[in-house]
Short mmCIF file of C-alpha atoms and ligand atoms in Angstrom, two decimals:
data_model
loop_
_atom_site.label_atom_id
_atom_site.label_comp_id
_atom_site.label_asym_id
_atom_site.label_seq_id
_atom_site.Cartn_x
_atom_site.Cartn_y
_atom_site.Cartn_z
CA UNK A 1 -12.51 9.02 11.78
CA UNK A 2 -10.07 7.76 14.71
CA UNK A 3 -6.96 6.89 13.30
CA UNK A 4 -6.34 2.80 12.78
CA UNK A 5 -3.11 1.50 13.44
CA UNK A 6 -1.05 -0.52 10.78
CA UNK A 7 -1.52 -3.86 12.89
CA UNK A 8 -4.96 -3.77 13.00
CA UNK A 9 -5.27 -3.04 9.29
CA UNK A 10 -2.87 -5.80 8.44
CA UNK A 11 -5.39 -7.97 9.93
CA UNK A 12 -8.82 -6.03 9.07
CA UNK A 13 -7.76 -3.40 6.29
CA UNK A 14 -10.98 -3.55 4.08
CA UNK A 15 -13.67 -4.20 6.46
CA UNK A 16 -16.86 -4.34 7.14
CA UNK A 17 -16.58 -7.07 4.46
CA UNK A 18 -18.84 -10.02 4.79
CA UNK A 19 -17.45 -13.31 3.88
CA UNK A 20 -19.40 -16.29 2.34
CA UNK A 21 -21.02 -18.52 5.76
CA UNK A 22 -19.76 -15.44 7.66
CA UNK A 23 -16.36 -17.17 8.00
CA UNK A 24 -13.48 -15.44 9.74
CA UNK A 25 -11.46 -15.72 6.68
CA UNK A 26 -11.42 -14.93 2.91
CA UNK A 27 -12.70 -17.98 0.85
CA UNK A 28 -10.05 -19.17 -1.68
CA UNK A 29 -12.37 -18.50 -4.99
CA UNK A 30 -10.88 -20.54 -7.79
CA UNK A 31 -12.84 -19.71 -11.01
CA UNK A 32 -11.46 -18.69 -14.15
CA UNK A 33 -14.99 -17.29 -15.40
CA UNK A 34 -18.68 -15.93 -13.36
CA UNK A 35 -22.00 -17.19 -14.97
CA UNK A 36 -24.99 -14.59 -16.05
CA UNK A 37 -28.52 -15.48 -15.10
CA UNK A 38 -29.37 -15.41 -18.80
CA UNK A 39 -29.08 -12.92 -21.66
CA UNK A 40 -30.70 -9.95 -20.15
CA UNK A 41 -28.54 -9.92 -17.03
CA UNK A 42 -25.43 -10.19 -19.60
CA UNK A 43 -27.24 -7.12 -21.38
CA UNK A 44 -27.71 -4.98 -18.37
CA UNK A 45 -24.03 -5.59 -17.63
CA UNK A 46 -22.50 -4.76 -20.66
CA UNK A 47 -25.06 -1.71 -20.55
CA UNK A 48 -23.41 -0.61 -17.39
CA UNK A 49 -26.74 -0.88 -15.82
CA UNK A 50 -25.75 -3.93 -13.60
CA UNK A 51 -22.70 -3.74 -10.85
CA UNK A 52 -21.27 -7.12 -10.35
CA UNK A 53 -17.61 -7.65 -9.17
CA UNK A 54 -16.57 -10.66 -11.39
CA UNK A 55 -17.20 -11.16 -15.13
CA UNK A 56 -13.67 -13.11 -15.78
CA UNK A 57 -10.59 -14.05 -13.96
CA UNK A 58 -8.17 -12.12 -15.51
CA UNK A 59 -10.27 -9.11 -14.68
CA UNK A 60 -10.83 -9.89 -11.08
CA UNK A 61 -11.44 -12.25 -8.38
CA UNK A 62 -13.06 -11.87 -4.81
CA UNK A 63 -9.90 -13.60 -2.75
CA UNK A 64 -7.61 -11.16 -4.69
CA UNK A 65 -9.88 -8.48 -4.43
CA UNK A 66 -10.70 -8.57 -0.70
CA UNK A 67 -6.32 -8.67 -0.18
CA UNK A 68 -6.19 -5.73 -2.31
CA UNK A 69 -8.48 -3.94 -0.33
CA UNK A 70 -6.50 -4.70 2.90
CA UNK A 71 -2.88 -3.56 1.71
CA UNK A 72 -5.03 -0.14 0.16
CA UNK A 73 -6.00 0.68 3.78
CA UNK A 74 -2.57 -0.49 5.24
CA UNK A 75 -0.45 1.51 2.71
CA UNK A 76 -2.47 4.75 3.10
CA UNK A 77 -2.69 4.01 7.15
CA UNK A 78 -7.08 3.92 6.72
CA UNK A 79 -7.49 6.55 4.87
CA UNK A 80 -10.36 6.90 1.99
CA UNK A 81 -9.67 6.90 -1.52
CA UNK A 82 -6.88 4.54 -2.25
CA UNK A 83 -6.65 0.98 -4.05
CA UNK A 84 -4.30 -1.48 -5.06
CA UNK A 85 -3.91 -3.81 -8.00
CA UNK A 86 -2.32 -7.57 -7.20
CA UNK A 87 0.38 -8.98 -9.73
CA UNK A 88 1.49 -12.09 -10.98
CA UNK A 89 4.98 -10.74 -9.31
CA UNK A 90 7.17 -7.42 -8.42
CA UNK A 91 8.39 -7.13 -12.02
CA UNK A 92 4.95 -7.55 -12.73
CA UNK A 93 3.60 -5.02 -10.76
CA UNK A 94 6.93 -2.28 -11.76
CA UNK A 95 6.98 -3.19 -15.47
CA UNK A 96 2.70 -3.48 -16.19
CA UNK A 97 2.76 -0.21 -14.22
CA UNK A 98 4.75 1.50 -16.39
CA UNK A 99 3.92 0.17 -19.30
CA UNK A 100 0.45 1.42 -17.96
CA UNK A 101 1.07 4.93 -17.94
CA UNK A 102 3.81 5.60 -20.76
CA UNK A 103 3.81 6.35 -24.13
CA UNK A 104 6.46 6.71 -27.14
CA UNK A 105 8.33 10.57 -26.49
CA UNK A 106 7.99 10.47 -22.77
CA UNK A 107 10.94 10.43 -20.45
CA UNK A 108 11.37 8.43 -17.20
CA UNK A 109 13.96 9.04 -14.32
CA UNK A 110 14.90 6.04 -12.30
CA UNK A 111 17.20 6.15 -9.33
CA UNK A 112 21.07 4.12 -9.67
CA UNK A 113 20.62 1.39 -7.47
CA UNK A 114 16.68 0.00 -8.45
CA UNK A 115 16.56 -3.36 -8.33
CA UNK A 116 18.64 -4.69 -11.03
CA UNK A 117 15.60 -6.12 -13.15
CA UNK A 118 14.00 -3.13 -13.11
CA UNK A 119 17.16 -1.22 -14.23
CA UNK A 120 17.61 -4.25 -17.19
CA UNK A 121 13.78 -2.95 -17.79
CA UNK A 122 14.30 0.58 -18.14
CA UNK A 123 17.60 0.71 -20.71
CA UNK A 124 16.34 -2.63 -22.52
CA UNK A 125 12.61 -2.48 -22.66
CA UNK A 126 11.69 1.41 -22.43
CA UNK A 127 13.83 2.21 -24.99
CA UNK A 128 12.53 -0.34 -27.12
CA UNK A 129 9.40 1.93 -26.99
CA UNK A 130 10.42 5.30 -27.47
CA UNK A 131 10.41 6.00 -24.29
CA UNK A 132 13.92 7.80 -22.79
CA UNK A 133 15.33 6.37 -19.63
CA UNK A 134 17.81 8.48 -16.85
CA UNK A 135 19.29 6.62 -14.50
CA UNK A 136 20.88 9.07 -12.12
CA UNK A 137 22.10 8.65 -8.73
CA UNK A 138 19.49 8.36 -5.83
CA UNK A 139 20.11 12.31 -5.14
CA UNK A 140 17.72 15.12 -4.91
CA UNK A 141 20.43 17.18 -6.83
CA UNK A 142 20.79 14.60 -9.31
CA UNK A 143 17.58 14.04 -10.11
CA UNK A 144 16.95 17.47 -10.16
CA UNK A 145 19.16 17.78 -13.10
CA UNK A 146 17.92 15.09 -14.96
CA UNK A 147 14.13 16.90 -15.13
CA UNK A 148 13.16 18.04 -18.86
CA UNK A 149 10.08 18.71 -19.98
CA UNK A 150 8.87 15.12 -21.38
CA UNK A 151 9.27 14.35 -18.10
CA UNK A 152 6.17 11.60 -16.70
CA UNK A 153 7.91 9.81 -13.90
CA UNK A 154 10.28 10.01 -11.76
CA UNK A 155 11.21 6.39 -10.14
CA UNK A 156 13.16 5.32 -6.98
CA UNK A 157 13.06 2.83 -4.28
CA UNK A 158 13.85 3.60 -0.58
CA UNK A 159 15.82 1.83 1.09
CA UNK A 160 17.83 0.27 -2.03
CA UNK A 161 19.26 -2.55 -2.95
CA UNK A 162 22.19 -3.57 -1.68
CA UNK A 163 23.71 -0.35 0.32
CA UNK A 164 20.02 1.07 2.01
CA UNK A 165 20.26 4.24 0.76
CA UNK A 166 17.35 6.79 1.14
CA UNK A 167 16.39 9.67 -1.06
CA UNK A 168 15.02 12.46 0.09
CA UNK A 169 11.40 11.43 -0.46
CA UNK A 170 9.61 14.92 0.61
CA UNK A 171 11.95 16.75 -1.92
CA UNK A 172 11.68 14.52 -4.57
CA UNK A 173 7.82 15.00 -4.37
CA UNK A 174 7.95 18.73 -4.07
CA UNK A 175 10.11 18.61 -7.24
CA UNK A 176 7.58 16.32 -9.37
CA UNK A 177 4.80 18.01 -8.18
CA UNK A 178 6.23 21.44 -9.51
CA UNK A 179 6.83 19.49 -13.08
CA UNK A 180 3.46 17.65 -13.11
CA UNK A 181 5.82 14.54 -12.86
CA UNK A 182 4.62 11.15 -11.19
CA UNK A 183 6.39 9.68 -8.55
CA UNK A 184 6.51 6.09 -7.87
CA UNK A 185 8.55 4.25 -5.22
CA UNK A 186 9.73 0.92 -5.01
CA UNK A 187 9.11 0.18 -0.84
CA UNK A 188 9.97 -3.56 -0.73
CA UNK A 189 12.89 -2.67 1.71
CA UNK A 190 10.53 -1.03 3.92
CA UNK A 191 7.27 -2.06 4.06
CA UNK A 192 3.98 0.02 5.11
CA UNK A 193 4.87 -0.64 8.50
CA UNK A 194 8.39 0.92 8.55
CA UNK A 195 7.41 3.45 5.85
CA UNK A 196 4.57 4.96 4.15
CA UNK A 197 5.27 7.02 1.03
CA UNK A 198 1.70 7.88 0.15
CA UNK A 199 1.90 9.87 3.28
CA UNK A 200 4.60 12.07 1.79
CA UNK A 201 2.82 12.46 -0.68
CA UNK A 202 4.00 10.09 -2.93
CA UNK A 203 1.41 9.04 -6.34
CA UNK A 204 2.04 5.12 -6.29
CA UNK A 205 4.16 2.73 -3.92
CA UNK A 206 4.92 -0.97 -5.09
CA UNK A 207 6.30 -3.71 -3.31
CA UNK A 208 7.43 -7.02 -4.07
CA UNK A 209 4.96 -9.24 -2.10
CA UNK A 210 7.55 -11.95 -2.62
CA UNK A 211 9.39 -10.21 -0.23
CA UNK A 212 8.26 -8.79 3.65
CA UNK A 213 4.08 -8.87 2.83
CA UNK A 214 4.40 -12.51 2.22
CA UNK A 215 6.77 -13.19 4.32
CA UNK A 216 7.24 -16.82 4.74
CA UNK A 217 9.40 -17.21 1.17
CA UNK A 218 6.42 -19.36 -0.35
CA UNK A 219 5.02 -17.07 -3.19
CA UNK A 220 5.96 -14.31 -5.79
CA UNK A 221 3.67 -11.46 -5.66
CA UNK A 222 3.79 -7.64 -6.73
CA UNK A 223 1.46 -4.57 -5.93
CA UNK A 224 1.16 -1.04 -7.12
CA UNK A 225 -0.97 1.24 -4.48
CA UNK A 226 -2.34 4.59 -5.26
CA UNK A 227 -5.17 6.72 -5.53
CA UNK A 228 -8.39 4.91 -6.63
CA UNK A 229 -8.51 6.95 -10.37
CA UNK A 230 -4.65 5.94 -11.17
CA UNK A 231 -4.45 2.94 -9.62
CA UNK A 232 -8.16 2.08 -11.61
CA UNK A 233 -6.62 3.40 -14.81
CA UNK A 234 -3.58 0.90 -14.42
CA UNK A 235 -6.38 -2.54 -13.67
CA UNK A 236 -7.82 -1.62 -16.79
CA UNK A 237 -4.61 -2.41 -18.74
CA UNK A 238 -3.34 -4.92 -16.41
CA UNK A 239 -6.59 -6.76 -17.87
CA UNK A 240 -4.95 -6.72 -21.13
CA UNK A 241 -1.50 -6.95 -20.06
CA UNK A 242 -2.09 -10.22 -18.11
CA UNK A 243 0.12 -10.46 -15.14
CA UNK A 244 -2.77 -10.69 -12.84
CA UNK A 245 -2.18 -12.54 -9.17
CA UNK A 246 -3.38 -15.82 -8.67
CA UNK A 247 -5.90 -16.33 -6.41
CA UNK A 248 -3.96 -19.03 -4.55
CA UNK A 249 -1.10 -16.32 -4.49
CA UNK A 250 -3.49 -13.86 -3.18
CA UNK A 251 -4.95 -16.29 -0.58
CA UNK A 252 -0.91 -17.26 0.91
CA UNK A 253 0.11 -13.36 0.65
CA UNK A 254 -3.29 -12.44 2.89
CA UNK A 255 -2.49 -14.71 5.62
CA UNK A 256 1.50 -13.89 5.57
CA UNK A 257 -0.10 -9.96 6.16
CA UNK A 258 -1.85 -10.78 8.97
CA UNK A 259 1.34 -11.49 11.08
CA UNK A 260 3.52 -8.29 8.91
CA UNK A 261 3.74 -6.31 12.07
CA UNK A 262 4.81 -8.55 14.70
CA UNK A 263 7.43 -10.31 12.30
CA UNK A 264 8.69 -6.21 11.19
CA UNK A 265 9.09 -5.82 14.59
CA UNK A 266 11.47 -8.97 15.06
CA UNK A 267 13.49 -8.19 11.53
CA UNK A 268 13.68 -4.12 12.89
CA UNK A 269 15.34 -5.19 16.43
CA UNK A 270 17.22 -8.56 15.23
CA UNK A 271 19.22 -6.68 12.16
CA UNK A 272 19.78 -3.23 14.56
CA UNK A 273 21.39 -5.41 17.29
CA UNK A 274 23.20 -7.50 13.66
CA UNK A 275 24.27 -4.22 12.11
CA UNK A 276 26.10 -2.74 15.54
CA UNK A 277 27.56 -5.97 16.19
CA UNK A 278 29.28 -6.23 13.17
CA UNK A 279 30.14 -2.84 12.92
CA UNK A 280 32.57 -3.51 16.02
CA UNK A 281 33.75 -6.64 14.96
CA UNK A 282 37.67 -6.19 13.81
CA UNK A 283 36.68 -8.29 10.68
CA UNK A 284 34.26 -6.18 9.07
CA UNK A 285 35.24 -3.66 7.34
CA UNK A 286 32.01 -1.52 7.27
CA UNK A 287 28.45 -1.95 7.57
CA UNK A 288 25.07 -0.62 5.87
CA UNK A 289 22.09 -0.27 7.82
CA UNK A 290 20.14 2.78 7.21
CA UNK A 291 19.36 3.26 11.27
CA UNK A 292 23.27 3.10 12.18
CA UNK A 293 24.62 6.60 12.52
CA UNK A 294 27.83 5.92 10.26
CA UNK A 295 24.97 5.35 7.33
CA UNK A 296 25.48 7.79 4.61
CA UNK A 297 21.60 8.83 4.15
CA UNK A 298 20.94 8.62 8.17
CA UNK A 299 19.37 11.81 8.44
CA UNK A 300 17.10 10.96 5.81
CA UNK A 301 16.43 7.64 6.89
CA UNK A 302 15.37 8.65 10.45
CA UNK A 303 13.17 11.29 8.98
CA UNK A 304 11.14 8.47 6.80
CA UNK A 305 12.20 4.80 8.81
CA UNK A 306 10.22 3.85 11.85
CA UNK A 307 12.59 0.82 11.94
CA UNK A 308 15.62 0.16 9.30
CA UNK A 309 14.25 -3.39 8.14
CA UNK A 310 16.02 -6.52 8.19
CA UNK A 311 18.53 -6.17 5.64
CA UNK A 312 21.91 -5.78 6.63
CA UNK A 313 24.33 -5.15 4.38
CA UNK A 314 28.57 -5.46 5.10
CA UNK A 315 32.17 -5.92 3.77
CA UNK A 316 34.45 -8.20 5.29
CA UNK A 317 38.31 -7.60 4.83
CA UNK A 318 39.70 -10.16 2.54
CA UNK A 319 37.36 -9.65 -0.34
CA UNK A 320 35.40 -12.02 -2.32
CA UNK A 321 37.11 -15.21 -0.89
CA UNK A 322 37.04 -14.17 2.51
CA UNK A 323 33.12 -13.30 2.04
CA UNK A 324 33.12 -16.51 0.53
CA UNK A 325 34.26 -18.64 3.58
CA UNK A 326 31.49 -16.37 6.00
CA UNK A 327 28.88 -17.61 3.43
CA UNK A 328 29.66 -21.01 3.72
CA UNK A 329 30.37 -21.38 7.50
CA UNK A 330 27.12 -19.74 9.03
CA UNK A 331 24.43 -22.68 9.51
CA UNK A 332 21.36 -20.44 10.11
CA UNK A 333 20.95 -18.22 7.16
CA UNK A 334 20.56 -20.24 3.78
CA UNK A 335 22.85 -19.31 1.02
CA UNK A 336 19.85 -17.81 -1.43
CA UNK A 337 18.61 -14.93 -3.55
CA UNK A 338 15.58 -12.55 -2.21
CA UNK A 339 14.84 -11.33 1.19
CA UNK A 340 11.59 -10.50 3.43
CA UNK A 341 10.84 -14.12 4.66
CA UNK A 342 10.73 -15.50 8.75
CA UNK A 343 14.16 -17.91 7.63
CA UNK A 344 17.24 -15.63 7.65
CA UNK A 345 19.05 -15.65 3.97
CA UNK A 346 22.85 -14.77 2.70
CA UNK A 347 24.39 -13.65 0.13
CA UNK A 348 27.63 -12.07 -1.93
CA UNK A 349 25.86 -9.61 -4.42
CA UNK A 350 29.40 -10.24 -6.44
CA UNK A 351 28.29 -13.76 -6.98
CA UNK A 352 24.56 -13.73 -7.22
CA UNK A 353 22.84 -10.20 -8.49
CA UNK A 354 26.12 -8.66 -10.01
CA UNK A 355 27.39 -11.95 -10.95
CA UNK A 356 27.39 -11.15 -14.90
CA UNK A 357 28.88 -7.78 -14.34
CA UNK A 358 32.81 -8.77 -13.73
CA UNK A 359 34.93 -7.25 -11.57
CA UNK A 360 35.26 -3.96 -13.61
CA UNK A 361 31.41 -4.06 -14.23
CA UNK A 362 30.95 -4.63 -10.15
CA UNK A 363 33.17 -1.81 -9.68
CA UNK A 364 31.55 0.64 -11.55
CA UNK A 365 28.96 0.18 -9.88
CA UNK A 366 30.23 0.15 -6.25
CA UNK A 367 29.50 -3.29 -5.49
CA UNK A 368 32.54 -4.04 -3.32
CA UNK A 369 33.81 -7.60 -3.95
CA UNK A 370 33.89 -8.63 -0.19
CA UNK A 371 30.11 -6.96 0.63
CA UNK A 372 27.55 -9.54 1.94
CA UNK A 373 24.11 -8.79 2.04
CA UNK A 374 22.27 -10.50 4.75
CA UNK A 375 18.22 -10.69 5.55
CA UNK A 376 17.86 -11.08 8.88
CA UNK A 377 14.84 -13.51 9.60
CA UNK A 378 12.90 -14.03 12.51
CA UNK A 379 15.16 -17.26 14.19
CA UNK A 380 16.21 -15.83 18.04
CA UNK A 381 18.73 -13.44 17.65
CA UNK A 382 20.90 -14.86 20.18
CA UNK A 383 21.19 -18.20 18.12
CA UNK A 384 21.85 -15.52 14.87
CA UNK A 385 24.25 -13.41 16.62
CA UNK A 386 26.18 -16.50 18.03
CA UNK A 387 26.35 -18.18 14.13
CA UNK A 388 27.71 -15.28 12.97
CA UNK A 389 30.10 -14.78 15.78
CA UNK A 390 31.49 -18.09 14.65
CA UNK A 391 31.38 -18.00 11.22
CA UNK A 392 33.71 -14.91 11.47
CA UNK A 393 35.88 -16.38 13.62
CA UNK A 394 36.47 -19.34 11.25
CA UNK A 395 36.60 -16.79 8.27
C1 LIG B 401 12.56 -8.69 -5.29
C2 LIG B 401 12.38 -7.29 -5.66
C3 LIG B 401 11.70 -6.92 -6.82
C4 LIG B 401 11.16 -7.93 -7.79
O1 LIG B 401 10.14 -8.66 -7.22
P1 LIG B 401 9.75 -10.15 -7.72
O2 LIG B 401 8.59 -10.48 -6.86
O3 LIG B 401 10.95 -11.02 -7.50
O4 LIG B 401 9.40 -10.03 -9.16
C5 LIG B 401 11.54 -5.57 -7.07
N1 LIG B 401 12.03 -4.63 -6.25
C6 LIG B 401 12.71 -4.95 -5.14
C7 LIG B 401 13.22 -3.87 -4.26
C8 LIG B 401 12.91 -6.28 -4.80
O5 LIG B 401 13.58 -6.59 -3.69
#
């Protein structure tokens, strides 16, 4: 088959597909349940003799369905063989995947700088179950050293959360393929268009939806994508665990895809021109963007990043109060949590994320006191550039 570009399976990932009146797009199906003919269609079905997509809502519904089947083809770039399962959220989708495929005596390594929930997760939930948690830095080495033989999965995200750090993917997969190990990655940061794991050979990516897929900052998603017999195996339990995706949800988060290569394109060029910019500027002290040659995983990052995203992370001389003043003088970006979405957002990690740690918890960590993290939306980047510009000069 002739290879299918990831714009044209943002808009058509999952076709042929015909729609209800042949409509050009996916009908918003609200129905909690799906009527039988009578008691001998019910029969047949529960026989396994009839094939009928819906039975309840909590086990599926055609809007969600027809999105899953468009982000399957997108994440694995066309190819055969791969699903997806919708979520009520990202924590949905990371936690009811886990929870999916772990059991009591089994041993899970996740990378230092996961998203913080997912970290609170692993050392608060996991362990509640038996099951032992390593949270190692986001190293080949490191992980490496954390392998034993109860071993199932081994769990990172690329780029991470706040400083855009990228393991080395390929090696990482050699390794857990040598120990039977899973390997899941968190891809939020990237998104199928800048990055696609499953290529590499990766056994399930998840993103927030929340985040780039959506787009727009108007609905919490998640989604786990995979081969068709692991991803299957985790629907069946996300039927009992319950964190299934709305179909309203499913309906915003198809439409936001549509446009998820055009507005990838604007965040990739926008934050590059960001990152250098404030990387000269006398009143930054350094900057994080995986595509900027002073970026400690570079090499790695150019290997795997077809663009570095719009997240641009940086520390401003003068600490928390100085970052504070920046924050509060730029008009464009809002002062809010998340990322991903068309209106440009700001941030101090020391106030928001890490907030709870302390100082001494925030430097354990590394989160510098003066780092800002900003997500660079899709506004012109001349209007962006000159906002910060000013902002920094009033700083
Ligand atoms: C936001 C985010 C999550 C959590 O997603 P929600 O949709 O907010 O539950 C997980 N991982 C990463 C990398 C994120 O940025």
């Amino acid at each position: 088959m002739k290879k299918i570009g990831p714009s044209t399976l943002a808009v058509h990932g999952g076709e042929p597909h015909v729609r209800p009146s042949r409509s050009i797009t996916e009908p918003l199906v609200l129905a909690s349940t799906y009527p039988f003919e009578h008691t001998e269609e019910l029969h047949a079905f529960m026989q396994g003799e009839l094939e009928r997509p819906e039975e309840y809502g909590r086990y599926g519904n055609p809007t969600v369905a027809a999105v899953e089947a468009r982000l399957a083809a997108l994440e694995a770039g066309g190819a055969e063989g791969f699903g997806a399962v919708l979520m009520a959220s990202g924590m949905a989708a990371i936690t009811s995947t886990l929870l999916a495929m772990l059991r009591a005596g089994q041993h899970v390594i996740f990378t230092a700088d996961v998203y913080r929930k997912t970290r609170v997760f692993a050392r608060s939930y996991l362990d509640k179950f038996g099951v032992a948690v390593d949270i190692v830095e986001p190293s080949l080495a490191a992980i490496e050293a954390a392998v034993r033989s109860e071993t199932k999965i081994i769990f990172t995200e690329a780029p991470t959360n706040p400083y855009l750090r990228v393991v080395d993917l390929e090696g990482v997969v050699a390794l857990a393929k040598r120990h039977r190990i899973k390997t899941i990655v968190d891809a939020t940061f990237a998104t199928p268009i800048n990055m696609r794991p499953c290529d590499l050979g990766v056994d399930l990516v998840i993103h927030s939806t929340t985040k780039y897929l959506g787009g727009h900052n108007d609905l919490l998603g998640g989604v786990v994508v995979g081969r068709s017999g692991l991803v299957e195996a985790i629907r069946e339990q996300v039927g009992t665990l319950g964190a299934v995706c709305d179909p309203h949800n499913a309906f915003l988060l198809g439409r936001g895809l549509k446009t998820l290569a055009l507005r990838i394109e604007r965040h990739n060029r926008s934050a590059l021109a960001i990152a250098t910019m404030l990387e000269e500027h006398p009143k930054v002290a350094q900057v994080w963007y995986p595509l900027l040659a002073s970026h400690q995983d570079h090499a790695t990052a150019r290997r795997y990043l077809s663009g570095g995203g719009g997240v641009v992370s940086f520390e401003v001389h003068g600490g928390l109060e100085a970052g504070t003043k920046l924050v509060d003088a730029v008009r464009i970006p809002k002062l809010a949590p998340s990322l991903g979405g068309v209106e440009s957002l700001i941030e101090q990690p020391a106030l928001m994320s890490f907030y709870d740690q302390g100082p001494e918890g925030r430097a354990q960590l590394g989160i510098r006191e003066g780092l800002i993290r900003l997500s660079v939306g899709i506004e012109d980047l001349e209007d962006l550039r000159a906002d910060l510009l000013a902002a920094l000069d009033q700083m």
